[in-house]
Coordinates of C-alpha atoms in Angstrom, one line a residue:
M1 CA -47.9 43.0 9.1
L2 CA -49.8 43.4 12.1
V3 CA -53.2 44.0 11.6
S4 CA -54.3 47.1 14.2
R5 CA -57.7 46.8 14.9
R6 CA -58.5 46.6 18.7
L7 CA -61.0 43.7 18.9
T8 CA -64.8 44.4 20.7
G9 CA -66.7 42.1 22.8
A10 CA -65.0 40.0 25.9
R11 CA -61.6 41.5 24.7
A12 CA -62.6 44.5 25.7
R13 CA -64.0 44.6 28.8
A14 CA -61.6 44.8 32.0
P15 CA -62.1 42.3 35.0
L16 CA -63.0 43.7 38.1
L17 CA -60.9 41.8 40.2
A18 CA -57.8 42.9 37.7
S19 CA -58.9 46.4 38.4
L20 CA -58.4 46.2 41.7
L21 CA -55.4 44.2 42.0
E22 CA -53.7 47.0 40.1
A23 CA -55.0 49.4 42.3
W24 CA -53.6 47.5 45.3
C25 CA -50.1 47.1 43.0
R26 CA -50.2 51.4 42.6
Q27 CA -50.5 51.8 45.9
G28 CA -48.0 49.6 47.1
R29 CA -45.4 50.9 44.8
T30 CA -46.5 54.8 46.6
T31 CA -46.5 53.4 50.1
S32 CA -44.2 50.9 50.5
S33 CA -40.4 51.4 51.5
Y34 CA -37.8 49.6 49.6
S35 CA -35.0 48.4 51.6
A36 CA -32.4 45.6 50.8
F37 CA -32.4 44.6 54.0
S38 CA -36.2 44.5 54.9
E39 CA -38.0 41.2 55.5
P40 CA -41.8 39.9 55.5
S41 CA -42.6 38.6 58.8
H42 CA -43.6 35.7 56.9
V43 CA -43.6 33.8 53.4
R44 CA -46.6 31.5 52.1
A45 CA -45.9 28.7 49.9
L46 CA -48.0 26.1 48.1
V47 CA -44.8 23.6 48.6
Y48 CA -44.7 19.4 47.5
G49 CA -42.5 17.1 48.8
N50 CA -43.3 14.2 46.7
H51 CA -44.8 13.8 43.4
G52 CA -48.8 13.0 42.9
D53 CA -51.9 14.2 42.8
P54 CA -52.0 17.9 43.4
A55 CA -54.7 18.0 45.3
K56 CA -52.9 15.6 48.0
V57 CA -49.1 16.3 47.7
I58 CA -49.8 20.2 47.4
Q59 CA -49.6 21.6 51.0
L60 CA -49.6 25.8 52.0
K61 CA -46.7 26.0 54.1
N62 CA -44.1 29.2 56.2
L63 CA -41.2 29.7 54.4
E64 CA -38.4 31.5 55.7
L65 CA -36.8 34.6 53.4
T66 CA -33.3 34.2 52.9
A67 CA -31.2 37.3 53.2
V68 CA -31.0 39.5 49.9
E69 CA -26.9 39.8 48.7
G70 CA -25.3 41.0 46.0
S71 CA -27.3 39.3 43.0
D72 CA -30.2 38.4 44.6
V73 CA -34.3 40.6 43.8
H74 CA -36.7 40.3 46.5
V75 CA -39.7 39.8 44.7
K76 CA -43.6 40.1 45.7
M77 CA -45.3 37.8 43.8
L78 CA -48.6 39.4 42.5
A79 CA -50.1 36.8 40.5
A80 CA -49.4 33.3 39.2
P81 CA -51.5 30.8 37.3
I82 CA -52.3 27.4 37.2
N83 CA -50.9 26.1 33.6
P84 CA -51.2 22.3 32.8
S85 CA -47.5 21.9 32.8
D86 CA -47.7 23.1 36.3
I87 CA -49.9 20.1 37.1
N88 CA -47.8 17.6 35.0
M89 CA -44.8 19.0 37.3
I90 CA -45.9 17.9 40.3
Q91 CA -47.2 15.1 39.0
G92 CA -43.9 13.7 37.8
N93 CA -44.6 13.8 34.5
Y94 CA -42.7 17.0 32.6
G95 CA -39.5 16.7 31.1
L96 CA -38.2 19.2 33.7
L97 CA -38.1 17.9 37.6
P98 CA -36.8 20.7 40.2
K99 CA -35.0 19.4 43.0
L100 CA -37.7 18.3 45.9
P101 CA -39.2 19.6 48.0
A102 CA -40.2 22.4 45.8
V103 CA -42.4 25.5 45.1
G104 CA -45.0 24.8 42.7
G105 CA -45.7 27.4 39.4
N106 CA -44.1 28.1 36.6
E107 CA -45.3 31.5 35.6
G108 CA -46.5 34.6 37.3
V109 CA -45.7 38.2 37.5
G110 CA -44.1 39.7 40.4
Q111 CA -43.0 43.6 42.0
V112 CA -39.4 44.1 43.1
I113 CA -39.2 44.9 46.7
A114 CA -35.8 45.2 47.6
V115 CA -32.1 44.4 44.9
G116 CA -28.8 43.3 46.3
S117 CA -25.7 45.8 45.6
S118 CA -24.8 43.9 42.1
V119 CA -28.1 44.2 40.1
S120 CA -28.0 46.8 37.5
G121 CA -31.2 45.9 35.2
L122 CA -33.6 46.0 38.2
K123 CA -34.8 48.0 41.1
P124 CA -37.7 48.5 43.3
G125 CA -41.0 48.7 41.8
D126 CA -39.9 47.1 38.9
W127 CA -42.0 44.4 37.1
V128 CA -40.3 40.5 36.7
I129 CA -41.9 37.5 35.2
P130 CA -39.7 33.9 35.5
A131 CA -36.9 33.9 32.7
N132 CA -37.0 30.2 32.8
A133 CA -39.5 27.4 34.0
G134 CA -39.0 25.7 37.4
L135 CA -38.7 29.0 39.7
G136 CA -41.7 28.5 42.1
T137 CA -44.0 31.2 41.7
W138 CA -46.9 30.0 43.9
R139 CA -45.8 32.1 46.4
T140 CA -46.4 35.3 48.5
E141 CA -42.5 36.6 48.3
A142 CA -39.0 34.7 47.1
V143 CA -35.5 35.7 47.1
F144 CA -34.2 35.2 43.3
S145 CA -31.0 35.8 41.3
E146 CA -31.1 38.6 38.8
E147 CA -30.7 36.4 36.0
A148 CA -33.9 33.9 37.1
L149 CA -36.3 37.4 35.9
I150 CA -37.2 39.5 33.2
G151 CA -38.6 43.0 33.8
V152 CA -41.9 43.2 32.3
P153 CA -43.6 47.3 31.5
K154 CA -46.1 48.1 33.9
D155 CA -48.4 49.6 31.2
I156 CA -49.8 46.0 30.7
P157 CA -52.7 44.6 32.1
L158 CA -51.5 42.7 35.4
Q159 CA -53.2 39.2 34.4
S160 CA -51.9 39.5 30.8
A161 CA -48.3 39.8 32.3
A162 CA -49.1 36.7 34.5
T163 CA -50.1 34.7 31.6
L164 CA -47.1 36.2 29.4
G165 CA -44.4 33.8 29.7
V166 CA -45.6 30.8 28.9
N167 CA -48.8 30.3 26.3
P168 CA -48.6 33.2 24.3
C169 CA -45.0 32.6 23.7
T170 CA -45.5 29.3 22.4
A171 CA -48.1 30.0 20.0
Y172 CA -46.1 32.7 18.6
R173 CA -43.5 30.9 18.0
M174 CA -44.9 27.5 16.3
L175 CA -47.0 30.0 14.3
V176 CA -43.3 31.5 12.8
D177 CA -40.8 28.8 13.4
F178 CA -41.9 26.2 11.0
E179 CA -43.5 27.2 8.1
Q180 CA -42.8 30.5 6.2
L181 CA -46.6 31.7 6.4
Q182 CA -47.6 34.6 4.4
P183 CA -51.2 37.0 5.3
G184 CA -53.8 34.7 3.9
D185 CA -52.8 31.4 4.9
S186 CA -54.3 29.2 7.3
V187 CA -53.7 27.5 9.9
I188 CA -55.6 24.6 12.0
Q189 CA -55.7 23.8 15.5
N190 CA -57.0 21.3 18.1
A191 CA -57.6 22.6 22.0
S192 CA -58.2 26.1 20.7
N193 CA -59.6 27.5 23.8
S194 CA -56.8 26.5 25.8
G195 CA -54.4 29.3 27.3
V196 CA -52.3 28.7 24.1
G197 CA -55.1 28.1 21.7
Q198 CA -56.3 31.8 22.6
A199 CA -53.4 32.9 21.9
V200 CA -52.3 31.4 18.9
I201 CA -56.0 32.9 17.7
Q202 CA -55.5 36.3 18.2
I203 CA -51.6 36.4 17.2
A204 CA -52.6 34.5 14.1
S205 CA -55.2 37.7 13.4
A206 CA -52.2 40.3 13.8
L207 CA -50.1 38.4 11.0
G208 CA -52.6 38.2 9.2
L209 CA -53.4 34.4 9.3
K210 CA -56.9 32.3 9.3
T211 CA -57.2 30.2 12.1
I212 CA -59.8 26.6 11.9
N213 CA -60.0 26.0 15.6
V214 CA -60.8 22.9 16.7
I215 CA -62.9 22.3 20.1
R216 CA -64.5 19.1 22.0
D217 CA -68.6 19.8 21.9
R218 CA -70.0 20.6 25.0
P219 CA -73.7 22.1 26.8
D220 CA -72.2 25.7 26.2
I221 CA -70.6 25.2 22.8
K222 CA -72.6 28.4 21.3
K223 CA -71.4 30.6 24.3
L224 CA -67.4 29.0 23.7
T225 CA -67.6 29.6 19.9
D226 CA -68.6 33.0 20.2
R227 CA -66.1 33.9 22.7
L228 CA -63.4 32.5 20.2
K229 CA -65.2 34.7 17.5
D230 CA -64.2 37.3 19.2
L231 CA -60.8 36.5 19.8
G232 CA -60.9 36.8 16.1
A233 CA -61.2 33.2 15.1
D234 CA -62.3 32.5 11.2
Y235 CA -64.2 29.4 12.0
V236 CA -64.8 27.2 15.1
L237 CA -65.4 23.3 14.9
T238 CA -66.0 20.5 16.7
E239 CA -64.4 17.4 16.8
E240 CA -67.0 15.8 15.5
E241 CA -67.8 18.2 12.8
L242 CA -64.2 18.4 11.8
R243 CA -64.9 14.7 10.2
M244 CA -67.9 15.8 8.0
P245 CA -67.6 15.8 4.5
E246 CA -69.3 19.7 4.7
T247 CA -66.1 20.6 6.3
K248 CA -64.1 20.9 2.9
N249 CA -66.5 23.8 1.8
I250 CA -64.5 26.1 4.3
F251 CA -61.4 25.5 1.7
K252 CA -63.5 27.2 -1.1
D253 CA -62.8 30.4 0.6
L254 CA -59.0 29.9 1.6
P255 CA -56.3 27.7 1.2
L256 CA -55.2 24.2 2.5
P257 CA -53.9 24.8 6.3
R258 CA -49.6 24.4 6.1
L259 CA -49.7 24.3 9.6
A260 CA -51.2 22.3 12.3
L261 CA -50.7 22.6 16.2
N262 CA -52.0 20.0 18.3
C263 CA -52.5 19.6 21.6
V264 CA -54.2 16.7 21.9
G265 CA -52.7 13.4 20.3
G266 CA -55.4 10.3 19.3
K267 CA -57.7 10.7 16.6
S268 CA -58.2 14.6 17.1
S269 CA -54.3 14.9 15.6
T270 CA -55.4 12.5 13.0
E271 CA -57.7 14.3 11.7
L272 CA -55.8 17.3 11.9
L273 CA -53.3 15.5 9.2
R274 CA -56.1 14.8 7.3
H275 CA -56.9 18.3 6.6
L276 CA -53.0 19.5 6.1
A277 CA -51.8 20.8 2.9
P278 CA -49.4 18.7 1.0
G279 CA -45.8 19.3 2.7
G280 CA -47.3 20.6 5.6
T281 CA -46.4 20.3 8.7
M282 CA -48.1 19.4 12.1
V283 CA -46.1 20.2 15.6
T284 CA -47.6 19.2 18.6
Y285 CA -47.0 20.9 22.0
G286 CA -49.2 18.8 24.2
G287 CA -51.0 15.2 25.0
M288 CA -54.0 16.0 26.6
A289 CA -55.5 12.5 25.3
K290 CA -52.3 10.8 26.7
Q291 CA -52.8 8.6 23.4
P292 CA -50.2 8.5 20.3
V293 CA -50.1 10.6 17.5
T294 CA -51.1 8.2 14.7
A295 CA -49.8 8.9 11.0
S296 CA -50.9 6.9 8.1
V297 CA -48.1 5.9 5.6
S298 CA -49.8 7.4 2.6
M299 CA -49.6 10.9 4.9
L300 CA -45.9 10.5 4.8
I301 CA -45.4 9.3 1.4
F302 CA -47.8 10.9 -0.5
K303 CA -48.4 13.9 1.1
D304 CA -44.8 14.7 2.4
L305 CA -46.4 16.0 6.0
K306 CA -43.8 16.5 8.4
L307 CA -44.6 16.0 11.8
R308 CA -42.5 18.4 14.7
G309 CA -43.0 19.2 18.5
F310 CA -42.3 22.0 20.4
W311 CA -41.3 22.8 23.9
L312 CA -40.5 26.5 25.2
S313 CA -38.1 25.3 27.3
Q314 CA -36.3 23.7 24.6
W315 CA -36.4 26.6 22.3
K316 CA -34.9 28.7 25.6
K317 CA -31.8 26.4 25.7
N318 CA -31.4 27.0 22.4
H319 CA -31.3 30.7 22.4
S320 CA -30.3 33.4 24.3
P321 CA -32.1 35.3 27.1
D322 CA -31.5 38.5 25.1
E323 CA -34.2 36.7 22.0
F324 CA -36.8 35.7 24.7
K325 CA -36.8 39.2 26.0
E326 CA -37.0 40.4 22.3
L327 CA -40.3 37.9 22.3
I328 CA -41.7 39.1 25.5
L329 CA -41.6 42.6 24.3
F330 CA -42.8 42.4 20.9
L331 CA -45.9 40.1 22.7
C332 CA -46.2 42.9 25.2
N333 CA -46.6 45.3 22.3
L334 CA -49.4 43.7 20.9
I335 CA -51.2 43.8 24.5
R336 CA -51.0 47.2 24.1
Q337 CA -52.2 47.6 20.5
G338 CA -55.2 45.3 22.2
Q339 CA -54.5 42.9 19.5
L340 CA -53.5 40.2 22.6
T341 CA -54.9 39.6 26.1
A342 CA -54.8 37.2 28.8
P343 CA -56.8 33.9 28.2
A344 CA -60.5 34.3 30.4
W345 CA -59.8 33.7 33.8
S346 CA -60.6 33.8 37.5
G347 CA -58.7 35.2 40.4
I348 CA -58.9 33.0 43.7
P349 CA -56.8 33.7 47.0
L350 CA -53.5 31.6 47.7
Q351 CA -54.5 29.6 50.8
D352 CA -58.0 29.1 48.4
Y353 CA -55.5 26.5 46.0
Q354 CA -57.3 23.6 46.5
Q355 CA -60.1 25.2 44.7
A356 CA -57.7 26.6 41.8
L357 CA -56.1 22.6 41.4
E358 CA -59.2 21.6 41.4
A359 CA -61.0 23.5 38.6
S360 CA -57.8 23.7 37.0
M361 CA -58.1 20.0 36.5
K362 CA -61.9 19.5 35.5
P363 CA -62.6 19.1 32.3
F364 CA -64.3 21.6 29.9
V365 CA -63.4 24.5 32.5
S366 CA -62.0 27.4 29.8
S367 CA -61.5 30.2 32.6
K368 CA -57.5 30.1 33.4
Q369 CA -57.1 30.3 37.4
I370 CA -54.8 32.3 38.7
L371 CA -53.6 32.5 42.3
T372 CA -54.0 36.1 43.4
M373 CA -51.2 36.6 46.6

């Protein structure tokens, strides 16, 4: 059951950069001439030839654009975020590694410029996002196969389209695939200010679920807490507050969570387990602390807790492309209803990629870095 209320505050203010980007896109759609044989003067891309520190191995290079043939689609990239998985992939610490040299970026939104003669599902002017990881979105233009792309509606904000294919999808699948939650049930998560965390707050609210959101303490803690509550967070606690005996008072007003979402590991994940209801499930989808998940024997025996993992790329392998498209359209509907917005973000021109990479790897930075082309 979806909640139709529209969120206010930070969610209702459309950033100026997004408006400028969308105006630029509209202008491009009305003035450009589309041809399957047109090619740009040059294509810029962020390329790495070796795994390592992104600041050292990523280079801005000019690439040749291949000709558009049968099932090919010529795409002009509009915006592409920098996600933790992008950084891990460049470092060589990810479950999926493209052949080198490779273009960085697994997510983003582009506009179709031209299509090959065999393309039936896309047309010039359409917006598209990657169907799978490893496509290489940190570039101005590219020619992709039609099956590598998914069309998305153009009536959603550009920054929402650019950040649609990874974090919101991960959030939704974890909320619905592991426990049969009902409206009024609660969910606890750490890294709540991450892209996935912000999506969990909003989607859970739309599903009628309550969220207990754990974050690290920081100088601007009140500002962050207020922003998460504007998104729909019911409770926001620091890691230290979660360990206090007073935390149990929260559960006088709502049931113990049957689902915990872990992106940190180490002591943080152990605390999540401590607050799970008997028979509950903790799903791990990240390891920011670079420490193992530790569960006591008593938690497994006497509380019958379950430890699971989630990786969106594996979910896609186990499900059809149509099921992923259905998920994307469901999330687009939430966006239209004002129930799902993009995470807090900063737009950075492609040529200033070093600034964006540095910001994306700093601690306590809650703003998603989005490369604009």
